[in-house]
């Protein structure tokens, strides 16, 4: 289980929404868990690419600074989205 699945599952047990049936709640939770799992996987890939880009900057110089900045911004945006999903 992913970190997000655990958090969303805990939050689901604490909160009860009387206007929604169980199937609808399960569907929403599953959508949130799926989105979170996808972002977790993307973050792993981005972090690996960031490490590689940092090595390239050290070896080959400034030509790899722009990709490093792009990946850093991409990671930050994914983390923000991840936190938004967990907050829901």
mmCIF file with all atom_site columns, C-alpha atoms in Angstrom:
data_model
loop_
_atom_site.group_PDB
_atom_site.id
_atom_site.type_symbol
_atom_site.label_atom_id
_atom_site.label_alt_id
_atom_site.label_comp_id
_atom_site.label_asym_id
_atom_site.label_entity_id
_atom_site.label_seq_id
_atom_site.pdbx_PDB_ins_code
_atom_site.Cartn_x
_atom_site.Cartn_y
_atom_site.Cartn_z
_atom_site.occupancy
_atom_site.B_iso_or_equiv
_atom_site.pdbx_formal_charge
_atom_site.auth_seq_id
_atom_site.auth_comp_id
_atom_site.auth_asym_id
_atom_site.auth_atom_id
_atom_site.pdbx_PDB_model_num
ATOM 1  C CA . UNK A 1 1  ? 0.000   0.000  0.000   1.00 0.00 ? 1  UNK A CA 1
ATOM 2  C CA . UNK A 1 2  ? 1.138   3.490  -0.754  1.00 0.00 ? 2  UNK A CA 1
ATOM 3  C CA . UNK A 1 3  ? 1.408   6.281  1.770   1.00 0.00 ? 3  UNK A CA 1
ATOM 4  C CA . UNK A 1 4  ? -1.531  8.022  0.131   1.00 0.00 ? 4  UNK A CA 1
ATOM 5  C CA . UNK A 1 5  ? -3.731  4.923  0.315   1.00 0.00 ? 5  UNK A CA 1
ATOM 6  C CA . UNK A 1 6  ? -3.125  4.734  4.042   1.00 0.00 ? 6  UNK A CA 1
ATOM 7  C CA . UNK A 1 7  ? -3.938  8.411  4.576   1.00 0.00 ? 7  UNK A CA 1
ATOM 8  C CA . UNK A 1 8  ? -7.027  8.432  2.390   1.00 0.00 ? 8  UNK A CA 1
ATOM 9  C CA . UNK A 1 9  ? -8.243  5.230  4.037   1.00 0.00 ? 9  UNK A CA 1
ATOM 10 C CA . UNK A 1 10 ? -7.860  6.706  7.522   1.00 0.00 ? 10 UNK A CA 1
ATOM 11 C CA . UNK A 1 11 ? -9.599  9.891  6.520   1.00 0.00 ? 11 UNK A CA 1
ATOM 12 C CA . UNK A 1 12 ? -12.463 7.910  4.974   1.00 0.00 ? 12 UNK A CA 1
ATOM 13 C CA . UNK A 1 13 ? -13.046 6.046  8.241   1.00 0.00 ? 13 UNK A CA 1
ATOM 14 C CA . UNK A 1 14 ? -13.141 9.284  10.236  1.00 0.00 ? 14 UNK A CA 1
ATOM 15 C CA . UNK A 1 15 ? -15.490 11.208 7.978   1.00 0.00 ? 15 UNK A CA 1
ATOM 16 C CA . UNK A 1 16 ? -19.002 10.144 7.118   1.00 0.00 ? 16 UNK A CA 1
ATOM 17 C CA . UNK A 1 17 ? -20.938 11.968 4.437   1.00 0.00 ? 17 UNK A CA 1
ATOM 18 C CA . UNK A 1 18 ? -24.646 11.202 4.962   1.00 0.00 ? 18 UNK A CA 1
ATOM 19 C CA . UNK A 1 19 ? -25.782 12.447 1.528   1.00 0.00 ? 19 UNK A CA 1
ATOM 20 C CA . UNK A 1 20 ? -23.580 9.985  -0.393  1.00 0.00 ? 20 UNK A CA 1
ATOM 21 C CA . UNK A 1 21 ? -24.097 6.282  -0.772  1.00 0.00 ? 21 UNK A CA 1
ATOM 22 C CA . UNK A 1 22 ? -21.249 3.885  -0.026  1.00 0.00 ? 22 UNK A CA 1
ATOM 23 C CA . UNK A 1 23 ? -20.582 3.123  -3.703  1.00 0.00 ? 23 UNK A CA 1
ATOM 24 C CA . UNK A 1 24 ? -20.122 6.807  -4.512  1.00 0.00 ? 24 UNK A CA 1
ATOM 25 C CA . UNK A 1 25 ? -17.782 7.298  -1.558  1.00 0.00 ? 25 UNK A CA 1
ATOM 26 C CA . UNK A 1 26 ? -15.772 4.219  -2.563  1.00 0.00 ? 26 UNK A CA 1
ATOM 27 C CA . UNK A 1 27 ? -15.539 5.537  -6.122  1.00 0.00 ? 27 UNK A CA 1
ATOM 28 C CA . UNK A 1 28 ? -14.255 8.917  -4.956  1.00 0.00 ? 28 UNK A CA 1
ATOM 29 C CA . UNK A 1 29 ? -11.737 7.359  -2.593  1.00 0.00 ? 29 UNK A CA 1
ATOM 30 C CA . UNK A 1 30 ? -10.520 4.984  -5.307  1.00 0.00 ? 30 UNK A CA 1
ATOM 31 C CA . UNK A 1 31 ? -10.072 7.905  -7.713  1.00 0.00 ? 31 UNK A CA 1
ATOM 32 C CA . UNK A 1 32 ? -8.043  9.801  -5.111  1.00 0.00 ? 32 UNK A CA 1
ATOM 33 C CA . UNK A 1 33 ? -5.921  6.739  -4.324  1.00 0.00 ? 33 UNK A CA 1
ATOM 34 C CA . UNK A 1 34 ? -5.281  6.090  -8.026  1.00 0.00 ? 34 UNK A CA 1
ATOM 35 C CA . UNK A 1 35 ? -4.260  9.686  -8.631  1.00 0.00 ? 35 UNK A CA 1
ATOM 36 C CA . UNK A 1 36 ? -1.989  9.621  -5.622  1.00 0.00 ? 36 UNK A CA 1
ATOM 37 C CA . UNK A 1 37 ? -0.348  6.355  -6.677  1.00 0.00 ? 37 UNK A CA 1
ATOM 38 C CA . UNK A 1 38 ? 0.282   7.753  -10.152 1.00 0.00 ? 38 UNK A CA 1
ATOM 39 C CA . UNK A 1 39 ? 1.917   10.870 -8.728  1.00 0.00 ? 39 UNK A CA 1
ATOM 40 C CA . UNK A 1 40 ? 4.061   8.745  -6.386  1.00 0.00 ? 40 UNK A CA 1
ATOM 41 C CA . UNK A 1 41 ? 5.351   6.789  -9.371  1.00 0.00 ? 41 UNK A CA 1
ATOM 42 C CA . UNK A 1 42 ? 5.975   9.969  -11.366 1.00 0.00 ? 42 UNK A CA 1
ATOM 43 C CA . UNK A 1 43 ? 7.871   11.443 -8.408  1.00 0.00 ? 43 UNK A CA 1
ATOM 44 C CA . UNK A 1 44 ? 10.140  8.397  -8.270  1.00 0.00 ? 44 UNK A CA 1
ATOM 45 C CA . UNK A 1 45 ? 10.958  8.836  -11.953 1.00 0.00 ? 45 UNK A CA 1
ATOM 46 C CA . UNK A 1 46 ? 11.488  12.585 -11.598 1.00 0.00 ? 46 UNK A CA 1
ATOM 47 C CA . UNK A 1 47 ? 13.789  12.105 -8.585  1.00 0.00 ? 47 UNK A CA 1
ATOM 48 C CA . UNK A 1 48 ? 15.891  9.575  -10.525 1.00 0.00 ? 48 UNK A CA 1
ATOM 49 C CA . UNK A 1 49 ? 16.067  11.994 -13.472 1.00 0.00 ? 49 UNK A CA 1
ATOM 50 C CA . UNK A 1 50 ? 17.049  14.829 -11.116 1.00 0.00 ? 50 UNK A CA 1
ATOM 51 C CA . UNK A 1 51 ? 19.945  12.783 -9.775  1.00 0.00 ? 51 UNK A CA 1
ATOM 52 C CA . UNK A 1 52 ? 21.081  12.013 -13.310 1.00 0.00 ? 52 UNK A CA 1
ATOM 53 C CA . UNK A 1 53 ? 20.747  15.663 -14.367 1.00 0.00 ? 53 UNK A CA 1
ATOM 54 C CA . UNK A 1 54 ? 22.813  16.761 -11.354 1.00 0.00 ? 54 UNK A CA 1
ATOM 55 C CA . UNK A 1 55 ? 25.569  14.353 -12.414 1.00 0.00 ? 55 UNK A CA 1
ATOM 56 C CA . UNK A 1 56 ? 25.406  15.748 -15.956 1.00 0.00 ? 56 UNK A CA 1
ATOM 57 C CA . UNK A 1 57 ? 25.729  19.318 -14.665 1.00 0.00 ? 57 UNK A CA 1
ATOM 58 C CA . UNK A 1 58 ? 28.865  18.341 -12.735 1.00 0.00 ? 58 UNK A CA 1
ATOM 59 C CA . UNK A 1 59 ? 30.346  16.461 -15.700 1.00 0.00 ? 59 UNK A CA 1
ATOM 60 C CA . UNK A 1 60 ? 29.318  18.576 -18.664 1.00 0.00 ? 60 UNK A CA 1
ATOM 61 C CA . UNK A 1 61 ? 28.551  21.994 -17.292 1.00 0.00 ? 61 UNK A CA 1
ATOM 62 C CA . UNK A 1 62 ? 25.826  24.593 -17.622 1.00 0.00 ? 62 UNK A CA 1
ATOM 63 C CA . UNK A 1 63 ? 24.096  23.069 -20.639 1.00 0.00 ? 63 UNK A CA 1
ATOM 64 C CA . UNK A 1 64 ? 22.260  20.757 -18.189 1.00 0.00 ? 64 UNK A CA 1
ATOM 65 C CA . UNK A 1 65 ? 21.210  23.479 -15.739 1.00 0.00 ? 65 UNK A CA 1
ATOM 66 C CA . UNK A 1 66 ? 17.973  24.239 -17.628 1.00 0.00 ? 66 UNK A CA 1
ATOM 67 C CA . UNK A 1 67 ? 16.785  20.598 -17.586 1.00 0.00 ? 67 UNK A CA 1
ATOM 68 C CA . UNK A 1 68 ? 17.695  20.410 -13.888 1.00 0.00 ? 68 UNK A CA 1
ATOM 69 C CA . UNK A 1 69 ? 15.592  23.500 -13.177 1.00 0.00 ? 69 UNK A CA 1
ATOM 70 C CA . UNK A 1 70 ? 12.701  22.125 -15.228 1.00 0.00 ? 70 UNK A CA 1
ATOM 71 C CA . UNK A 1 71 ? 12.753  18.820 -13.355 1.00 0.00 ? 71 UNK A CA 1
ATOM 72 C CA . UNK A 1 72 ? 12.914  20.626 -10.015 1.00 0.00 ? 72 UNK A CA 1
ATOM 73 C CA . UNK A 1 73 ? 9.873   22.724 -10.934 1.00 0.00 ? 73 UNK A CA 1
ATOM 74 C CA . UNK A 1 74 ? 8.047   19.637 -12.204 1.00 0.00 ? 74 UNK A CA 1
ATOM 75 C CA . UNK A 1 75 ? 8.781   17.808 -8.936  1.00 0.00 ? 75 UNK A CA 1
ATOM 76 C CA . UNK A 1 76 ? 7.562   20.768 -6.887  1.00 0.00 ? 76 UNK A CA 1
ATOM 77 C CA . UNK A 1 77 ? 4.314   20.925 -8.901  1.00 0.00 ? 77 UNK A CA 1
ATOM 78 C CA . UNK A 1 78 ? 3.749   17.168 -8.481  1.00 0.00 ? 78 UNK A CA 1
ATOM 79 C CA . UNK A 1 79 ? 4.376   17.426 -4.735  1.00 0.00 ? 79 UNK A CA 1
ATOM 80 C CA . UNK A 1 80 ? 1.861   20.256 -4.496  1.00 0.00 ? 80 UNK A CA 1
ATOM 81 C CA . UNK A 1 81 ? -0.751  18.193 -6.338  1.00 0.00 ? 81 UNK A CA 1
ATOM 82 C CA . UNK A 1 82 ? 0.070   15.202 -4.125  1.00 0.00 ? 82 UNK A CA 1
ATOM 83 C CA . UNK A 1 83 ? -0.531  17.284 -0.999  1.00 0.00 ? 83 UNK A CA 1
ATOM 84 C CA . UNK A 1 84 ? -3.815  18.572 -2.458  1.00 0.00 ? 84 UNK A CA 1
ATOM 85 C CA . UNK A 1 85 ? -5.017  15.008 -3.046  1.00 0.00 ? 85 UNK A CA 1
ATOM 86 C CA . UNK A 1 86 ? -4.098  13.942 0.476   1.00 0.00 ? 86 UNK A CA 1
ATOM 87 C CA . UNK A 1 87 ? -5.888  16.990 1.896   1.00 0.00 ? 87 UNK A CA 1
ATOM 88 C CA . UNK A 1 88 ? -9.126  15.951 0.181   1.00 0.00 ? 88 UNK A CA 1
#
